[in-house]
mmCIF file of C-alpha atoms and ligand atoms in Angstrom:
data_model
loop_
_atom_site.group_PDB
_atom_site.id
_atom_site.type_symbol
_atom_site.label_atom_id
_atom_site.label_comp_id
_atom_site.label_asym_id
_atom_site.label_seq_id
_atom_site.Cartn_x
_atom_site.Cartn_y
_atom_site.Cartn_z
ATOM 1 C CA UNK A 2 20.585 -15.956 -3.793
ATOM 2 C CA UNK A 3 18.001 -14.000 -5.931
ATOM 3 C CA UNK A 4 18.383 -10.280 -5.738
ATOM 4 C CA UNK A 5 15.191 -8.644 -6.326
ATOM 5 C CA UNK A 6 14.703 -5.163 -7.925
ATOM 6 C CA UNK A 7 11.880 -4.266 -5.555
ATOM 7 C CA UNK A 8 11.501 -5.267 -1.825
ATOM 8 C CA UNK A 9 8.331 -4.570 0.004
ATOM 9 C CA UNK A 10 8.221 -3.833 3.765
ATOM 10 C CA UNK A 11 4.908 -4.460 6.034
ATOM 11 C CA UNK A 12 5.658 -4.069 9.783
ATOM 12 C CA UNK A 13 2.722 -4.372 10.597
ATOM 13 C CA UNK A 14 0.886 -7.190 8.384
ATOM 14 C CA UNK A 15 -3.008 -8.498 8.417
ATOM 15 C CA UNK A 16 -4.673 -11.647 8.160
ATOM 16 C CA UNK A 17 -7.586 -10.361 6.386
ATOM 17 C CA UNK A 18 -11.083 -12.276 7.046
ATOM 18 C CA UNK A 19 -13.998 -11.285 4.683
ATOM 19 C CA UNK A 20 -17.530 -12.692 4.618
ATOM 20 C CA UNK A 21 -20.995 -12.368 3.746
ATOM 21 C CA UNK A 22 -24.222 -11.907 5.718
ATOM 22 C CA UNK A 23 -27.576 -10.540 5.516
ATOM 23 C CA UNK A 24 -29.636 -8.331 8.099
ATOM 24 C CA UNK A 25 -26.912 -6.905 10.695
ATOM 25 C CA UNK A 26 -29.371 -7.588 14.029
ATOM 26 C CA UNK A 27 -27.989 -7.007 17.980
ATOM 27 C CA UNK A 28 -28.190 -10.040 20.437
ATOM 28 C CA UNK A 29 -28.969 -12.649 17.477
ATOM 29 C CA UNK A 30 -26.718 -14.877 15.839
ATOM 30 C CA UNK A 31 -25.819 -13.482 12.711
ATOM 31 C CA UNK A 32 -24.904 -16.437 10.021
ATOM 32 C CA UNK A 33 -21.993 -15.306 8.122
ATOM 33 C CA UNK A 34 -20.750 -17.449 4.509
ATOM 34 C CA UNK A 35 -17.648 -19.627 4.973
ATOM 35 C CA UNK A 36 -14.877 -16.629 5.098
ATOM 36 C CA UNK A 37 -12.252 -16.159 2.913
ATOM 37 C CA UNK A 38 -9.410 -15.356 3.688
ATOM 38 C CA UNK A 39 -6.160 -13.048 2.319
ATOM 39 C CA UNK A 40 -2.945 -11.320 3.038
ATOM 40 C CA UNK A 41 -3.481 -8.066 4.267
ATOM 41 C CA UNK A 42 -1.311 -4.662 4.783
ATOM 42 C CA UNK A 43 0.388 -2.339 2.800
ATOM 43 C CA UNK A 44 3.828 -3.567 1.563
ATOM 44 C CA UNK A 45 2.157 -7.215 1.085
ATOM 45 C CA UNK A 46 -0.662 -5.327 -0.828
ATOM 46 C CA UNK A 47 2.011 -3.749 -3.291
ATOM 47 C CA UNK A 48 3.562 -7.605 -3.600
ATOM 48 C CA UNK A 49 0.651 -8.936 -4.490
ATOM 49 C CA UNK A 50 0.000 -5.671 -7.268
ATOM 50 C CA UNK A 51 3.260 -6.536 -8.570
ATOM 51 C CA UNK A 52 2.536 -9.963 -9.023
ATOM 52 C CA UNK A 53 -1.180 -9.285 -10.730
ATOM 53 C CA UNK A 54 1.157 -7.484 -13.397
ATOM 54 C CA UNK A 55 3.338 -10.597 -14.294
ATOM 55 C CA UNK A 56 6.479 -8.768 -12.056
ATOM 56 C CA UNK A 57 8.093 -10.057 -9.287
ATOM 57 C CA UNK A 58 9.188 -8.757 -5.819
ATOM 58 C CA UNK A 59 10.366 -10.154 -2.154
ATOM 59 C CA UNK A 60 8.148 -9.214 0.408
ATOM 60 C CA UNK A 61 9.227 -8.371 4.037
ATOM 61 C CA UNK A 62 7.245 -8.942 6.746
ATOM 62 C CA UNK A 63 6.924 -9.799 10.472
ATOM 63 C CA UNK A 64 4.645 -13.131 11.540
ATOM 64 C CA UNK A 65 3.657 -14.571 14.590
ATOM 65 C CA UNK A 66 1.327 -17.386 16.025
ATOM 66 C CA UNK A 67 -1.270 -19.149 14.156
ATOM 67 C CA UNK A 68 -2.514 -16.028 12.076
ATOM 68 C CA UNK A 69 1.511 -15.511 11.031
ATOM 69 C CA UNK A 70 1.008 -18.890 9.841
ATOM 70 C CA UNK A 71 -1.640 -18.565 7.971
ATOM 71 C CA UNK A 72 -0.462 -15.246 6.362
ATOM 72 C CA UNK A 73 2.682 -17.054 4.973
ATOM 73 C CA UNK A 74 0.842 -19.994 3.570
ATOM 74 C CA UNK A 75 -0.949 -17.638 1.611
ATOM 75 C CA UNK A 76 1.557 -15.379 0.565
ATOM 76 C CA UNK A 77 3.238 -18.040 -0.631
ATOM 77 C CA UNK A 78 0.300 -19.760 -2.505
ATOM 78 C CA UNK A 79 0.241 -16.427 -4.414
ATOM 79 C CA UNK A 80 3.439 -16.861 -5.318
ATOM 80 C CA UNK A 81 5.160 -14.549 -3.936
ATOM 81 C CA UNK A 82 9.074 -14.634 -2.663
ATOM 82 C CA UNK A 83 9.329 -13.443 0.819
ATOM 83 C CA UNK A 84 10.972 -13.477 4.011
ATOM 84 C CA UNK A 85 10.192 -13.255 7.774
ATOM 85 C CA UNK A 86 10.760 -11.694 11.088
ATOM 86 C CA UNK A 87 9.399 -13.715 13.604
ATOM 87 C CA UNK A 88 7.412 -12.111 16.329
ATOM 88 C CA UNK A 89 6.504 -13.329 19.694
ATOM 89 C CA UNK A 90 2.703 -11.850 19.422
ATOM 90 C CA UNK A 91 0.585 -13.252 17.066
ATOM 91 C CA UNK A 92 -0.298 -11.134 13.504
ATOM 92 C CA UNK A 93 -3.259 -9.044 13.482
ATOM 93 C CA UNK A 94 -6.529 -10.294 12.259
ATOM 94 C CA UNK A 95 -8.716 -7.937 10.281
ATOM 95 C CA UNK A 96 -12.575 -8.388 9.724
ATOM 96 C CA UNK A 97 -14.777 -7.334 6.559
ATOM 97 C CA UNK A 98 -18.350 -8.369 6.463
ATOM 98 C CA UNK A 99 -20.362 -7.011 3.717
ATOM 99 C CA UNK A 100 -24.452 -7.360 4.810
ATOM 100 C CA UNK A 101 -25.767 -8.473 1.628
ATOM 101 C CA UNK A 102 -29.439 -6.772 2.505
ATOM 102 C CA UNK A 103 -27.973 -3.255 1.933
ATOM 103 C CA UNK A 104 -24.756 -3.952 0.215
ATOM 104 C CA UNK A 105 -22.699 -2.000 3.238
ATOM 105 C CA UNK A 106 -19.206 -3.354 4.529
ATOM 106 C CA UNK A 107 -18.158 -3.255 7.720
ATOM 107 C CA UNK A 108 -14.882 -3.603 8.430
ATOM 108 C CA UNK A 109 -12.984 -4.591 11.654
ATOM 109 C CA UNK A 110 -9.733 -3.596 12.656
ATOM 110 C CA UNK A 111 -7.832 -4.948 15.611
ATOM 111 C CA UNK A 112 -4.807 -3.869 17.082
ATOM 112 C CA UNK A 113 -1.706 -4.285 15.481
ATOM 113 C CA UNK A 114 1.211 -6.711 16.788
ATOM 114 C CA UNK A 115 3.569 -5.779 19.200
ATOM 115 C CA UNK A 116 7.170 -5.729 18.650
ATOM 116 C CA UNK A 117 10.195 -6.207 20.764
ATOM 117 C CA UNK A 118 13.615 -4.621 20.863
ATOM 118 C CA UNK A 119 15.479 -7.872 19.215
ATOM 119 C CA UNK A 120 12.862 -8.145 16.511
ATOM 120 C CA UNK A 121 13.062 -4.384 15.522
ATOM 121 C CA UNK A 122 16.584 -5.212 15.525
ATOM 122 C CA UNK A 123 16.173 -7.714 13.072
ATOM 123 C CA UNK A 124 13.914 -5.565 10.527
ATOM 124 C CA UNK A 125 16.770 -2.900 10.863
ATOM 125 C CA UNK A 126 19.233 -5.593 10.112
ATOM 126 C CA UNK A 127 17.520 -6.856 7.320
ATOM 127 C CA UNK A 128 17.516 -3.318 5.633
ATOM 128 C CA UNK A 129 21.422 -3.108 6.336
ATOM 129 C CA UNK A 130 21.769 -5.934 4.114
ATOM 130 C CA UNK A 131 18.954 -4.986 1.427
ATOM 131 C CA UNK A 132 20.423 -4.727 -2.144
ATOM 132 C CA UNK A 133 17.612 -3.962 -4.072
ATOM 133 C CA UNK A 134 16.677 -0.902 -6.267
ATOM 134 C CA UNK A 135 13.734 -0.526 -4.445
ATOM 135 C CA UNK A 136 12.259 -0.288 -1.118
ATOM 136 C CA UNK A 137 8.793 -0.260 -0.773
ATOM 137 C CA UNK A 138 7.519 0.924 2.990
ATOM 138 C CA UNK A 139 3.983 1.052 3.241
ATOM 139 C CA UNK A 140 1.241 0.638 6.276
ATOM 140 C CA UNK A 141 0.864 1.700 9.915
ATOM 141 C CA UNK A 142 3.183 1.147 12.560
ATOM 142 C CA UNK A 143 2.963 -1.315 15.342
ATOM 143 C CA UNK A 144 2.944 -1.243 19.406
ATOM 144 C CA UNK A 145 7.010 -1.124 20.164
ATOM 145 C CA UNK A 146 7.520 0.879 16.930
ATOM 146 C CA UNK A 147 8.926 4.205 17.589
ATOM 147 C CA UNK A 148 7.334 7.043 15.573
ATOM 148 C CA UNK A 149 10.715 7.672 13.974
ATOM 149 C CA UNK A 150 11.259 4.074 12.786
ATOM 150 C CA UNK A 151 10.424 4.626 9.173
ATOM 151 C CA UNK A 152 13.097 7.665 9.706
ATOM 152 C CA UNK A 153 15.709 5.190 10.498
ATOM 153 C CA UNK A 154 14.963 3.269 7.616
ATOM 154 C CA UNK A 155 14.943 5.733 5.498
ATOM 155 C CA UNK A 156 18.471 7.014 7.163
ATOM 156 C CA UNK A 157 19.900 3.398 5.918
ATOM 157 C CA UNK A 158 18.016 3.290 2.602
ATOM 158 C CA UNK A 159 19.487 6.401 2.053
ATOM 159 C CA UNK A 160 23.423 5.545 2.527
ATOM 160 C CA UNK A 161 22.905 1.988 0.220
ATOM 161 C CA UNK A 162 21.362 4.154 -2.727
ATOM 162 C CA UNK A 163 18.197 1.779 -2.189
ATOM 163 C CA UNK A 164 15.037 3.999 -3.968
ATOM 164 C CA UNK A 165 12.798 3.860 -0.694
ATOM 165 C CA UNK A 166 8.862 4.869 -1.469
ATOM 166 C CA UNK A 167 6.915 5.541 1.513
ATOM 167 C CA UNK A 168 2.856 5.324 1.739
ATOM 168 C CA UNK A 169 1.935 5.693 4.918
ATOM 169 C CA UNK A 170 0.873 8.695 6.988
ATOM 170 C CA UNK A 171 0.492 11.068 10.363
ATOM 171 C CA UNK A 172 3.782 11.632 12.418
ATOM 172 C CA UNK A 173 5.771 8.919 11.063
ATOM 173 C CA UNK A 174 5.407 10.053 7.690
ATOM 174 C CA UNK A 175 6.594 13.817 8.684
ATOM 175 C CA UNK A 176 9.405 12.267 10.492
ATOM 176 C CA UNK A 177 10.453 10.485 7.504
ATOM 177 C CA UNK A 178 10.552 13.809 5.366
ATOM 178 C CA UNK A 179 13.349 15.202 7.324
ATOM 179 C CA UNK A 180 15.317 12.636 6.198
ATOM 180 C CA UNK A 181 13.794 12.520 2.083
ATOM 181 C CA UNK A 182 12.893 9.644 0.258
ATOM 182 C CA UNK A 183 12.902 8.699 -3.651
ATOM 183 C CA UNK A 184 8.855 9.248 -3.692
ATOM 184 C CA UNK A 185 5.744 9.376 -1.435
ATOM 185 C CA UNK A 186 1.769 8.462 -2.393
ATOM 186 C CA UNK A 187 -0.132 10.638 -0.082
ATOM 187 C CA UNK A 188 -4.018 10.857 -0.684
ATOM 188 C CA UNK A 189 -4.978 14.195 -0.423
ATOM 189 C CA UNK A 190 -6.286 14.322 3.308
ATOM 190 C CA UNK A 191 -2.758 12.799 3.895
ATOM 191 C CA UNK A 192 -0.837 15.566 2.245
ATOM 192 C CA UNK A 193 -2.945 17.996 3.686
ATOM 193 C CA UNK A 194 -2.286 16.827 7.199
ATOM 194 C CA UNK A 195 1.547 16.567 5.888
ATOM 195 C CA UNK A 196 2.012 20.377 5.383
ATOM 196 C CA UNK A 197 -0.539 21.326 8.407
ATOM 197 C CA UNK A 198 -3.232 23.024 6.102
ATOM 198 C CA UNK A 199 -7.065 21.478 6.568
ATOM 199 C CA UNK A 200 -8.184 20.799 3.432
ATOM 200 C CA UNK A 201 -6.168 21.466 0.241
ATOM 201 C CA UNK A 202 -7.795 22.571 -3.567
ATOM 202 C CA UNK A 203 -6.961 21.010 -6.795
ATOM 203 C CA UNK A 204 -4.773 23.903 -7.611
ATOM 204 C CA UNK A 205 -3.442 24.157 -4.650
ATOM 205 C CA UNK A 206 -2.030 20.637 -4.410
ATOM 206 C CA UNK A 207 0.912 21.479 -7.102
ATOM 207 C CA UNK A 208 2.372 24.327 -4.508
ATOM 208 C CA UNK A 209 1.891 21.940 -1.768
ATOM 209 C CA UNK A 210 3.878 18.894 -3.815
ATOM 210 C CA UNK A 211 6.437 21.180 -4.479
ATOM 211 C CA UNK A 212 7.238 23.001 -1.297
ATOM 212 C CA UNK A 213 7.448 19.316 0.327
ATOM 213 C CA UNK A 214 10.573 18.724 -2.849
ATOM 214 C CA UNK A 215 11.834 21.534 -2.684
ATOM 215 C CA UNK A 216 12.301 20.997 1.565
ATOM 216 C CA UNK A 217 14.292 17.802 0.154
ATOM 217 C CA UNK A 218 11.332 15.417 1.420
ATOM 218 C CA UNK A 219 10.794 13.420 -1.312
ATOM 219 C CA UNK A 220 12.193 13.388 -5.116
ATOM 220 C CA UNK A 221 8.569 12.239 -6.576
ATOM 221 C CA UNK A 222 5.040 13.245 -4.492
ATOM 222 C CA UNK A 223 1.830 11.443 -6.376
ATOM 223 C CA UNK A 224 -1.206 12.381 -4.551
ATOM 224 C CA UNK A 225 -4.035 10.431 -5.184
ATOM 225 C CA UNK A 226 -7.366 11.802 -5.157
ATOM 226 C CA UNK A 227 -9.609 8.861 -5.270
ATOM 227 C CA UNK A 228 -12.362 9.175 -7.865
ATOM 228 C CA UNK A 229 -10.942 11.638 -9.160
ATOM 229 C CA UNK A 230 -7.580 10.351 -10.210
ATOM 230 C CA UNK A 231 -4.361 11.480 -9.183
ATOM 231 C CA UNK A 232 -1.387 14.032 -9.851
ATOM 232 C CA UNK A 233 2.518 13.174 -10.379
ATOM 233 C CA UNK A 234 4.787 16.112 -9.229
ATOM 234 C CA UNK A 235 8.678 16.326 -9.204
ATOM 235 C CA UNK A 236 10.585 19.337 -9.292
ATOM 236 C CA UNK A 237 9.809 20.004 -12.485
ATOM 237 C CA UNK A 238 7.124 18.090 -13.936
ATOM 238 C CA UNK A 239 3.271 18.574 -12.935
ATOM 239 C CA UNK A 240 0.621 16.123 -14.310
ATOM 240 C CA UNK A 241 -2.914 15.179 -13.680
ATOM 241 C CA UNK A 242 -4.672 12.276 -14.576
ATOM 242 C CA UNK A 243 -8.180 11.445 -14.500
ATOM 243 C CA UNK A 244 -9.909 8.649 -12.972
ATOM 244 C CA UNK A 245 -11.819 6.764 -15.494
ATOM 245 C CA UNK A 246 -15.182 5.541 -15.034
ATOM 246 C CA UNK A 247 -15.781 2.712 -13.862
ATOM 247 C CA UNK A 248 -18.422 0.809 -11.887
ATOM 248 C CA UNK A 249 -16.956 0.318 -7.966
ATOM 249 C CA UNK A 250 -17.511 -2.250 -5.718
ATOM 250 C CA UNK A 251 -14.863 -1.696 -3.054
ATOM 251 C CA UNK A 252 -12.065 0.963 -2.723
ATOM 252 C CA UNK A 253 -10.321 -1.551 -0.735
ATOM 253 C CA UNK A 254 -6.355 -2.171 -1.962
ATOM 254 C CA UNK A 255 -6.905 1.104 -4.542
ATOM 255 C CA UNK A 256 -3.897 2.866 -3.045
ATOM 256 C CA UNK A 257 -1.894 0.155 -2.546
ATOM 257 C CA UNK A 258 -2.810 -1.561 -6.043
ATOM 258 C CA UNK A 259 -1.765 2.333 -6.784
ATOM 259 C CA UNK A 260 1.462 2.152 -5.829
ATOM 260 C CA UNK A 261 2.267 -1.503 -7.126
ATOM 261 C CA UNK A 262 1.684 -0.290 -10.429
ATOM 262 C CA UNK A 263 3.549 2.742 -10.077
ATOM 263 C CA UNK A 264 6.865 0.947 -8.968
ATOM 264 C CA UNK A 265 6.892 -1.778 -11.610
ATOM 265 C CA UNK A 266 6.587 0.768 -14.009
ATOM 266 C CA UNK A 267 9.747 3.052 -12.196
ATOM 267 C CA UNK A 268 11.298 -0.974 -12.051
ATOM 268 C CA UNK A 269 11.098 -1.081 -16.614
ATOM 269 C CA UNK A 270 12.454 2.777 -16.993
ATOM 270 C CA UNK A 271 9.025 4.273 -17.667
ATOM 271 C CA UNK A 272 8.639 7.470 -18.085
ATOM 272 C CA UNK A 273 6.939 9.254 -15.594
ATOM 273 C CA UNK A 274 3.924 10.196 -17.381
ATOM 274 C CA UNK A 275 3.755 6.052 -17.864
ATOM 275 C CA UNK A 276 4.067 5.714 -14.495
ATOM 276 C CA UNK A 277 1.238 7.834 -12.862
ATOM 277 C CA UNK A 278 -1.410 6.202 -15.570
ATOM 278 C CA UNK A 279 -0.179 2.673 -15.098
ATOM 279 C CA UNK A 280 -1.123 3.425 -10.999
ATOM 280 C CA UNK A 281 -4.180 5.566 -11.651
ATOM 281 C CA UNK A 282 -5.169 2.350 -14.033
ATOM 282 C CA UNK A 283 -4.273 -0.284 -11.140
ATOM 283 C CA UNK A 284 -5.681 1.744 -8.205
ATOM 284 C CA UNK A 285 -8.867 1.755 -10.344
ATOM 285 C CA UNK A 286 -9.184 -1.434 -11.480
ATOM 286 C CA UNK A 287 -8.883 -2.800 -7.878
ATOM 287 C CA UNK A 288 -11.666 -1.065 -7.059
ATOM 288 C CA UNK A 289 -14.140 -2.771 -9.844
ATOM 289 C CA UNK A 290 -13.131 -6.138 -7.384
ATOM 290 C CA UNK A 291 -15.029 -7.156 -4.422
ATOM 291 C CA UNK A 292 -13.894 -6.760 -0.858
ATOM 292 C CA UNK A 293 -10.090 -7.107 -0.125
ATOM 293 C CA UNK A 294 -9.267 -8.823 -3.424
ATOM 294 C CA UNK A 295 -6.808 -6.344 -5.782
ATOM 295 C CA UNK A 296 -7.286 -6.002 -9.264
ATOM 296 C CA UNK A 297 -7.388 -8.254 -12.484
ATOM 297 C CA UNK A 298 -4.444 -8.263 -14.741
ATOM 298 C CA UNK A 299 -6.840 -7.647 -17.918
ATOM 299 C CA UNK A 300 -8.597 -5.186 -16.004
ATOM 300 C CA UNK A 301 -5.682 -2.682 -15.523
ATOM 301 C CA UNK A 302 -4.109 -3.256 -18.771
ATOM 302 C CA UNK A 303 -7.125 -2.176 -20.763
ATOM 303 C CA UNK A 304 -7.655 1.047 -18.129
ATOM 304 C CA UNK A 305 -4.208 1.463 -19.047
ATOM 305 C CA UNK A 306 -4.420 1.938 -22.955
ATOM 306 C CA UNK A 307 -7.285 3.486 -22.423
ATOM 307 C CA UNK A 308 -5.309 5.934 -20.328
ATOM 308 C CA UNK A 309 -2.528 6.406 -22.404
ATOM 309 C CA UNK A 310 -3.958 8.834 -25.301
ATOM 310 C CA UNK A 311 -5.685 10.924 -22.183
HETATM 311 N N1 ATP B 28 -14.227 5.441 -6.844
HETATM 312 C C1 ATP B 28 -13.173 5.313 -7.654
HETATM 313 N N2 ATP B 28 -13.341 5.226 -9.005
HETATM 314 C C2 ATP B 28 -12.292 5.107 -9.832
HETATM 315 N N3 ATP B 28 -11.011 5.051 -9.406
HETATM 316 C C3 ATP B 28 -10.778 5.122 -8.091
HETATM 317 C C4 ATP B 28 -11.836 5.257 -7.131
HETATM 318 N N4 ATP B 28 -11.289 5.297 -5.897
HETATM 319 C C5 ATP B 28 -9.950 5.179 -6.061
HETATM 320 N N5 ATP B 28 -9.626 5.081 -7.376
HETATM 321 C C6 ATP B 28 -8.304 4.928 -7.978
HETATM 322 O O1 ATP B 28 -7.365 4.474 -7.021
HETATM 323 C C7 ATP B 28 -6.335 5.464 -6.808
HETATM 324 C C8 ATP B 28 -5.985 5.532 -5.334
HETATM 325 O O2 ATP B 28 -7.150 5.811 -4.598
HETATM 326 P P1 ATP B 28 -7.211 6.745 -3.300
HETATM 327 O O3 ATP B 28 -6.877 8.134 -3.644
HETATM 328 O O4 ATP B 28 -8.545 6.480 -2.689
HETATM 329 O O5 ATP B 28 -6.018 6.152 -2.437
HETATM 330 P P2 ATP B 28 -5.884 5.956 -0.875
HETATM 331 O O6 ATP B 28 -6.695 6.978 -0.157
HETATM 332 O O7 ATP B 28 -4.447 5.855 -0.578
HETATM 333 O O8 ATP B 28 -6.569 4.532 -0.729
HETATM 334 P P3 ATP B 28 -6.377 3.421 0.383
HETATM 335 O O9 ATP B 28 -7.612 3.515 1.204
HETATM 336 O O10 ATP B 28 -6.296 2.166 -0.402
HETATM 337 O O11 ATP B 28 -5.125 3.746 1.147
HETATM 338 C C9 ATP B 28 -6.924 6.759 -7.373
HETATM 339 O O12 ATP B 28 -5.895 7.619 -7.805
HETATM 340 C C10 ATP B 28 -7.785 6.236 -8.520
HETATM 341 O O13 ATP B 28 -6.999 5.948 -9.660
HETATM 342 MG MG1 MG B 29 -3.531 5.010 1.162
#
């Protein structure tokens, strides 16, 4: 069997349904375009990144009913590896609808999936037997789900020398910190949140980066700071890169796209400086793309050189 360098993790994956309409009116029918229809949620998001790039990962995720269905067929018409844990509830759906009048998106959220003991069990097990180089955990965290389950995995990731990068945020995230991981990709609001301060200035992110490394929480902490770009900080290494300009149509996939970029780069020995402007270039690039689609290959390659004298 093919051992893959980088593994993604969702939990907690998406069906994502997106459609157009115009003139968002109560009590009427509204007529909405025939709806397209993607793989949503975090680790699936950084798959899919990857595989925009030309690289290739296995993506881990749970699926159940029709909508778990569905989700596989397209994962796997994007050509993506990946493998299963079957669930007895059926995968979330998620909704965008973008009114064409006013060019506003709504989007729809419902709950996520619930999870048993014996299929917890089984994600746990699968991360016993992981031998990749990476582990990439990224999204919320379903019904059944303790808050410390991200801890756990990043207890095992920890004893196989697996590389485990964690985007995702609130109490699970904190939990995960006692334990440290390789690197984290908190937006600001999320880092603030992380160290318990309300809002956090741009010079005050560096101190904040670095108490969380030197604590032993993470070996790399990128914060991303939407339009503005982003910062890389280990223990001794501070950089800031700018966003560059470039017209948006949906921030939709930007951190995820982000972090995609930022792992296949880790993945080919980059150095670091590499590695923050090849995910500041992806996170951008996806958002120059409509609704919940990622990024273009040409797209992020050009934001890249572009990026690279900066
Ligand atoms: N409006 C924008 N213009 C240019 N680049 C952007 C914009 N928004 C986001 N980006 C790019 O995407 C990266 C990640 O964006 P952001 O900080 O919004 O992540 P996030 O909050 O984790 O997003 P997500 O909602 O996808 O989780 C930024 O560092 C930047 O490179
Ligand atoms: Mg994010």
């Amino acid at each position: 069997m093919k051992i893959f360098d980088i593994v993604t993790l969702t939990v907690n994956p998406a069906l994502d349904k997106s459609t157009h309409f115009r003139g968002l009116v109560p009590e009427q029918k509204i007529r909405c375009e025939t709806p397209r229809f993607d793989a949503g949620g975090g680790g699936i998001n950084v798959s899919k990144a990857i595989a925009h790039l030309g690289g290739s990962s296995k993506a881990l995720f749970t699926s159940g009913g029709f909508t778990g269905e569905m989700l596989k067929e397209i994962v796997k018409k994007e050509g993506i590896s990946f493998e299963t844990i079957e669930i007895h509830s059926d995968t979330r759906e998620s909704f965008v609808a973008v009114d064409d009048n006013t060019n506003l998106q709504y989007r729809f959220g419902f709950k996520g999936a619930e999870i048993n003991e014996t299929e917890k069990n089984k994600i746990i097990q699968l991360i016993q037997e992981l031998k990749s180089d990476y582990l990439i955990v990224s999204g919320s965290l379903n019904e059944g789900l303790p808050v410390d389950f991200y801890k756990k995995i990043a207890e095992i990731t920890k004893k196989s020398g697996i590389k485990l990068i964690i985007d995702s945020d609130g109490e699970a995230l904190v939990k995960v910190l006692e334990v440290g991981v390789f690197m984290i990709k908190p937006n600001v609001s999320e880092l603030s949140k992380l160290i318990g301060v309300k809002s956090l200035e741009m010079e005050e992110i560096n101190h904040a980066a670095k108490q969380i490394i030197a604590n032993g929480g993470a070996e790399i902490v990128v914060v991303s700071l939407g339009p503005q770009g982003a910062v890389l900080v280990t223990k001794d290494f501070y950089e800031f890169v700018s966003a560059p300009n470039v017209v948006k149509k949906s921030t939709v996939g930007a951190g995820d796209s982000m972090v995609g970029g930022m792992v296949l780069a880790l993945s080919q020995n980059k150095s670091l400086k590499e590695v923050l402007r090849w995910g500041v270039a992806c996170g951008s690039a996806a958002t120059m793309n409509e609704g919940t689609q990622l990024f273009k290959m040409e797209d992020a390659k050009r934001l890249f050189e572009w990026l690279k004298d900066k």
